Amino acid sequence: MRIVKVPTSYYQQFDADRNLEFAAEGYAGWQKEDLELDLDGTAVVVMHAWDCGTWEEYPGWHRAVEYISRSYDICRSVFPELLRSVRASGLKVYHVVRPGSTYFKGYPGYDRAVSLSSGRTEANERVALNPVRQRLDQFRAGHVFPGLHNRDDIARGQRNLDFPEEAKPVGDEGIAENADQLFGLCKEDGVNHLIYTGFAINGCLLTSPGGMLDMQKRGLLCSTVRQAVTAIENKETVRTEAAKQLALWYVAVMFGFVYEADDLIRCMK
């Protein structure tokens, strides 16, 4: 094993203090300590890093998914040096992509993931939808997300989806469109710790196929990089990116650790 020490952020979710007005204010909160990182047993995951086109090309998509512009900034300012350092160190890089798309199917890393998967699908039985439920779903689509007037643009954009230039797979880096394929890569490569980057930390990286919920069930430690993710924000949180801060806390308590991009880069030189 190739082991390095990396400054690692964690959240100390104890001890609540019954003498305070709000007992949780007794928690020690965010802490940082140099912890081991096994370079042979760890992989960096680039998940749902997409070229979604421009506002002019797909205005409805950009109107509904407000973090696209921040994801582009991260691709330009964080990914190049981080991924260059990761690859130079020999740390594995995996890509988790949008299921059902085709933009990744010409890459050898996708063929490798398919060959290593069990072939099982996680098609859970679903309840039947009655007319009331269908009307509620339709109401949500029109009034919650994404807005009926945005749907056509989103569908057009997703048909033309691609990797951004800064996050394109290199060589035979594994490319997985579901948890089974990602787990096959992890087993083959001896990986037990996944460090997630990509978009969005409080949405896809948690709940989409191959996200943290899926992989934690399979025994993987799931961490993230503060500067290499953004979150879905709302009108009340976007100025401070409060949703991102809450999501980082959630990852630290429920799944793994939080790293700083500069710390990871330094430890790999």
Coordinates of C-alpha atoms in Angstrom, one line a residue:
M1 CA 0.0 0.0 0.0
R2 CA 1.1 3.6 -0.8
I3 CA 0.0 5.6 2.2
V4 CA 0.2 9.4 2.6
K5 CA -1.0 11.7 5.3
V6 CA -3.5 14.3 4.2
P7 CA -5.1 17.1 6.2
T8 CA -8.7 15.8 6.5
S9 CA -11.8 17.6 7.7
Y10 CA -14.4 15.8 9.8
Y11 CA -17.3 17.0 11.9
Q12 CA -17.5 16.1 15.6
Q13 CA -21.2 15.5 16.2
F14 CA -21.0 15.4 20.0
D15 CA -21.4 16.2 22.9
A16 CA -24.7 18.1 23.1
D17 CA -24.8 20.3 26.2
R18 CA -28.0 20.2 28.1
N19 CA -27.1 23.5 29.8
L20 CA -27.3 25.5 26.6
E21 CA -30.5 26.9 25.1
F22 CA -29.8 24.8 22.0
A23 CA -28.0 21.6 23.2
A24 CA -26.4 21.0 19.7
E25 CA -24.3 24.2 20.1
G26 CA -22.1 22.1 22.4
Y27 CA -20.9 20.0 19.5
A28 CA -17.2 20.5 18.7
G29 CA -18.2 20.9 15.0
W30 CA -15.6 21.1 12.2
Q31 CA -12.2 19.7 13.0
K32 CA -9.1 18.9 10.9
E33 CA -6.4 16.3 11.4
D34 CA -3.7 14.6 9.3
L35 CA -5.1 11.2 8.5
E36 CA -3.9 8.3 6.3
L37 CA -5.0 8.0 2.7
D38 CA -4.2 4.7 0.8
L39 CA -3.4 5.8 -2.7
D40 CA -3.8 2.2 -3.9
G41 CA -7.2 1.7 -2.3
T42 CA -8.7 5.1 -3.2
A43 CA -10.3 6.5 -6.4
V44 CA -11.4 9.9 -7.3
V45 CA -14.9 9.9 -8.8
V46 CA -15.9 12.6 -11.3
M47 CA -19.7 12.3 -11.3
H48 CA -22.2 14.1 -13.6
A49 CA -19.6 16.6 -14.9
W50 CA -21.4 17.7 -18.0
D51 CA -21.2 20.1 -20.8
C52 CA -24.7 21.4 -20.8
G53 CA -24.3 23.9 -23.6
T54 CA -24.9 27.6 -23.2
W55 CA -27.8 29.6 -21.9
E56 CA -28.4 30.7 -25.5
E57 CA -28.5 27.1 -26.7
Y58 CA -30.7 25.7 -23.9
P59 CA -32.2 28.6 -21.9
G60 CA -34.8 26.3 -20.3
W61 CA -32.2 24.0 -18.8
H62 CA -30.2 26.9 -17.4
R63 CA -33.3 28.5 -16.0
A64 CA -34.2 25.4 -14.1
V65 CA -30.6 24.2 -13.1
E66 CA -29.1 27.3 -11.7
Y67 CA -25.8 25.7 -10.7
I68 CA -24.7 25.0 -14.2
S69 CA -22.6 28.2 -14.4
R70 CA -20.9 27.3 -11.1
S71 CA -20.1 23.8 -12.4
Y72 CA -18.4 25.4 -15.4
D73 CA -16.3 27.6 -13.1
I74 CA -15.2 24.6 -11.1
C75 CA -14.4 22.6 -14.3
R76 CA -12.2 25.5 -15.4
S77 CA -10.5 26.5 -12.2
V78 CA -10.3 23.3 -10.0
F79 CA -10.5 20.2 -12.2
P80 CA -7.4 20.7 -14.4
E81 CA -4.8 20.8 -11.6
L82 CA -6.6 18.4 -9.3
L83 CA -7.1 15.7 -11.9
R84 CA -3.5 16.2 -13.3
S85 CA -2.1 15.7 -9.8
V86 CA -4.4 12.7 -9.1
R87 CA -3.4 11.0 -12.4
A88 CA 0.3 11.7 -11.9
S89 CA 0.2 10.1 -8.5
G90 CA -1.3 6.9 -9.9
L91 CA -4.6 7.4 -8.0
K92 CA -7.4 5.9 -9.9
V93 CA -10.0 8.1 -11.6
Y94 CA -13.6 6.9 -12.3
H95 CA -16.4 8.7 -14.1
V96 CA -20.0 8.3 -13.2
V97 CA -22.3 9.3 -16.1
R98 CA -25.9 9.8 -16.8
P99 CA -27.7 6.5 -17.3
G100 CA -29.3 5.9 -20.6
S101 CA -27.1 8.4 -22.5
T102 CA -24.7 7.6 -25.2
Y103 CA -21.9 10.2 -24.9
F104 CA -19.6 7.9 -23.0
K105 CA -20.1 4.7 -25.0
G106 CA -17.1 5.1 -27.3
Y107 CA -14.6 5.1 -24.4
P108 CA -12.7 1.9 -23.4
G109 CA -13.3 2.6 -19.7
Y110 CA -17.0 2.0 -20.2
D111 CA -16.4 -1.3 -21.9
R112 CA -14.2 -2.3 -19.0
A113 CA -16.9 -1.3 -16.4
V114 CA -19.6 -3.3 -18.3
S115 CA -17.3 -6.4 -18.5
L116 CA -16.7 -6.2 -14.7
S117 CA -20.4 -5.7 -13.7
S118 CA -22.6 -8.5 -12.5
G119 CA -25.3 -7.6 -15.0
R120 CA -27.9 -7.2 -12.3
T121 CA -30.2 -4.2 -12.5
E122 CA -31.8 -2.5 -9.6
A123 CA -35.3 -2.3 -11.0
N124 CA -37.5 -2.0 -7.9
E125 CA -41.2 -2.9 -8.2
R126 CA -43.2 0.3 -8.5
V127 CA -46.7 1.1 -7.3
A128 CA -49.5 1.8 -9.8
L129 CA -50.4 5.4 -10.3
N130 CA -54.0 6.4 -10.0
P131 CA -55.4 9.6 -11.6
V132 CA -54.9 11.7 -8.4
R133 CA -51.3 10.8 -8.2
Q134 CA -50.8 11.5 -11.9
R135 CA -52.3 15.0 -11.4
L136 CA -50.0 15.6 -8.4
D137 CA -46.9 14.6 -10.4
Q138 CA -48.0 16.9 -13.2
F139 CA -48.6 19.8 -10.7
R140 CA -45.0 19.3 -9.3
A141 CA -43.5 19.3 -12.8
G142 CA -45.3 22.6 -13.6
H143 CA -44.9 24.4 -10.3
V144 CA -41.9 22.9 -8.4
F145 CA -39.3 21.6 -11.0
P146 CA -38.5 22.1 -13.8
G147 CA -41.4 24.1 -15.1
L148 CA -43.3 22.8 -18.1
H149 CA -42.0 25.6 -20.4
N150 CA -38.4 24.4 -19.7
R151 CA -38.9 20.7 -20.5
D152 CA -38.2 20.8 -24.2
D153 CA -34.9 22.7 -23.7
I154 CA -33.8 20.2 -21.1
A155 CA -34.7 17.2 -23.3
R156 CA -32.8 18.7 -26.2
G157 CA -29.7 19.5 -24.1
Q158 CA -29.7 16.0 -22.6
R159 CA -29.7 14.5 -26.1
N160 CA -26.6 16.4 -26.8
L161 CA -24.8 15.8 -23.5
D162 CA -21.1 15.4 -23.4
F163 CA -18.1 15.5 -21.0
P164 CA -16.6 19.0 -20.5
E165 CA -13.2 19.2 -21.9
E166 CA -11.6 19.4 -18.4
A167 CA -13.3 16.2 -17.3
K168 CA -13.0 13.9 -20.2
P169 CA -11.8 10.4 -19.4
V170 CA -8.2 9.6 -20.1
G171 CA -7.0 6.2 -21.3
D172 CA -9.0 3.4 -19.9
E173 CA -10.3 5.2 -16.8
G174 CA -13.4 3.4 -15.6
I175 CA -16.8 4.9 -16.7
A176 CA -19.9 3.6 -14.9
E177 CA -23.5 4.4 -15.5
N178 CA -24.8 2.6 -12.4
A179 CA -23.7 1.3 -9.0
D180 CA -23.2 -2.3 -10.3
Q181 CA -20.6 -1.2 -12.8
L182 CA -18.9 1.2 -10.4
F183 CA -18.7 -1.6 -7.8
G184 CA -17.2 -3.9 -10.4
L185 CA -14.4 -1.4 -11.0
C186 CA -13.8 -1.0 -7.3
K187 CA -13.6 -4.8 -6.8
E188 CA -11.2 -5.2 -9.7
D189 CA -9.0 -2.4 -8.6
G190 CA -9.0 -3.0 -4.9
V191 CA -10.7 0.3 -4.1
N192 CA -12.5 0.8 -0.8
H193 CA -12.6 4.6 -0.6
L194 CA -14.2 6.9 -3.2
I195 CA -13.6 10.6 -3.2
Y196 CA -16.5 12.3 -5.1
T197 CA -16.2 15.4 -7.2
G198 CA -18.8 16.8 -9.6
F199 CA -22.4 18.1 -9.5
A200 CA -24.4 18.4 -7.4
I201 CA -23.3 17.4 -3.9
N202 CA -26.8 17.5 -2.4
G203 CA -28.5 15.8 -5.3
C204 CA -26.9 13.5 -7.8
L205 CA -23.7 12.7 -5.8
L206 CA -25.9 11.4 -3.0
T207 CA -28.9 9.7 -4.7
S208 CA -28.2 9.1 -8.4
P209 CA -27.1 5.6 -9.6
G210 CA -23.5 5.2 -8.5
G211 CA -23.8 7.9 -5.9
M212 CA -22.8 7.8 -2.2
L213 CA -26.0 6.1 -1.0
D214 CA -25.5 3.2 -3.4
M215 CA -21.8 2.8 -2.7
Q216 CA -22.0 3.1 1.0
K217 CA -24.4 0.1 1.0
R218 CA -21.6 -1.8 -0.7
G219 CA -19.1 -1.0 2.0
L220 CA -17.3 2.0 0.3
L221 CA -16.2 5.0 2.3
C222 CA -17.5 8.0 0.4
S223 CA -15.8 11.4 0.8
T224 CA -15.7 14.6 -1.2
V225 CA -13.5 17.6 -2.1
R226 CA -14.9 21.0 -1.0
Q227 CA -13.7 23.0 -4.0
A228 CA -14.6 20.4 -6.6
V229 CA -18.4 20.3 -5.9
T230 CA -21.3 22.7 -5.9
A231 CA -24.9 22.3 -4.7
I232 CA -28.4 22.9 -5.8
E233 CA -29.2 26.2 -4.2
N234 CA -32.5 28.1 -3.8
K235 CA -33.3 31.8 -3.8
E236 CA -32.8 31.9 0.0
T237 CA -29.4 30.2 0.0
V238 CA -27.6 31.0 -3.3
R239 CA -25.8 34.1 -2.1
T240 CA -24.0 32.3 0.7
E241 CA -24.1 28.7 -0.8
A242 CA -25.6 27.6 2.5
A243 CA -27.0 24.4 0.9
K244 CA -23.5 23.4 -0.1
Q245 CA -22.2 23.9 3.5
L246 CA -25.1 21.8 4.9
A247 CA -24.4 19.1 2.3
L248 CA -20.7 19.0 3.2
W249 CA -21.7 18.5 6.9
Y250 CA -24.1 15.8 5.9
V251 CA -21.3 13.9 3.9
A252 CA -18.9 14.3 6.8
V253 CA -21.4 12.9 9.3
M254 CA -23.0 10.2 7.2
F255 CA -20.5 9.0 4.6
G256 CA -16.9 9.9 5.0
F257 CA -14.6 13.0 5.0
V258 CA -14.1 16.4 3.4
Y259 CA -10.8 17.2 1.7
E260 CA -9.4 20.5 0.4
A261 CA -8.2 20.4 -3.2
D262 CA -4.9 22.1 -2.3
D263 CA -4.2 19.5 0.4
L264 CA -4.8 16.6 -1.9
I265 CA -2.6 18.2 -4.6
R266 CA 0.2 18.7 -2.2
C267 CA 0.1 15.2 -0.8
M268 CA 0.4 13.7 -4.2
K269 CA 3.6 15.5 -5.3

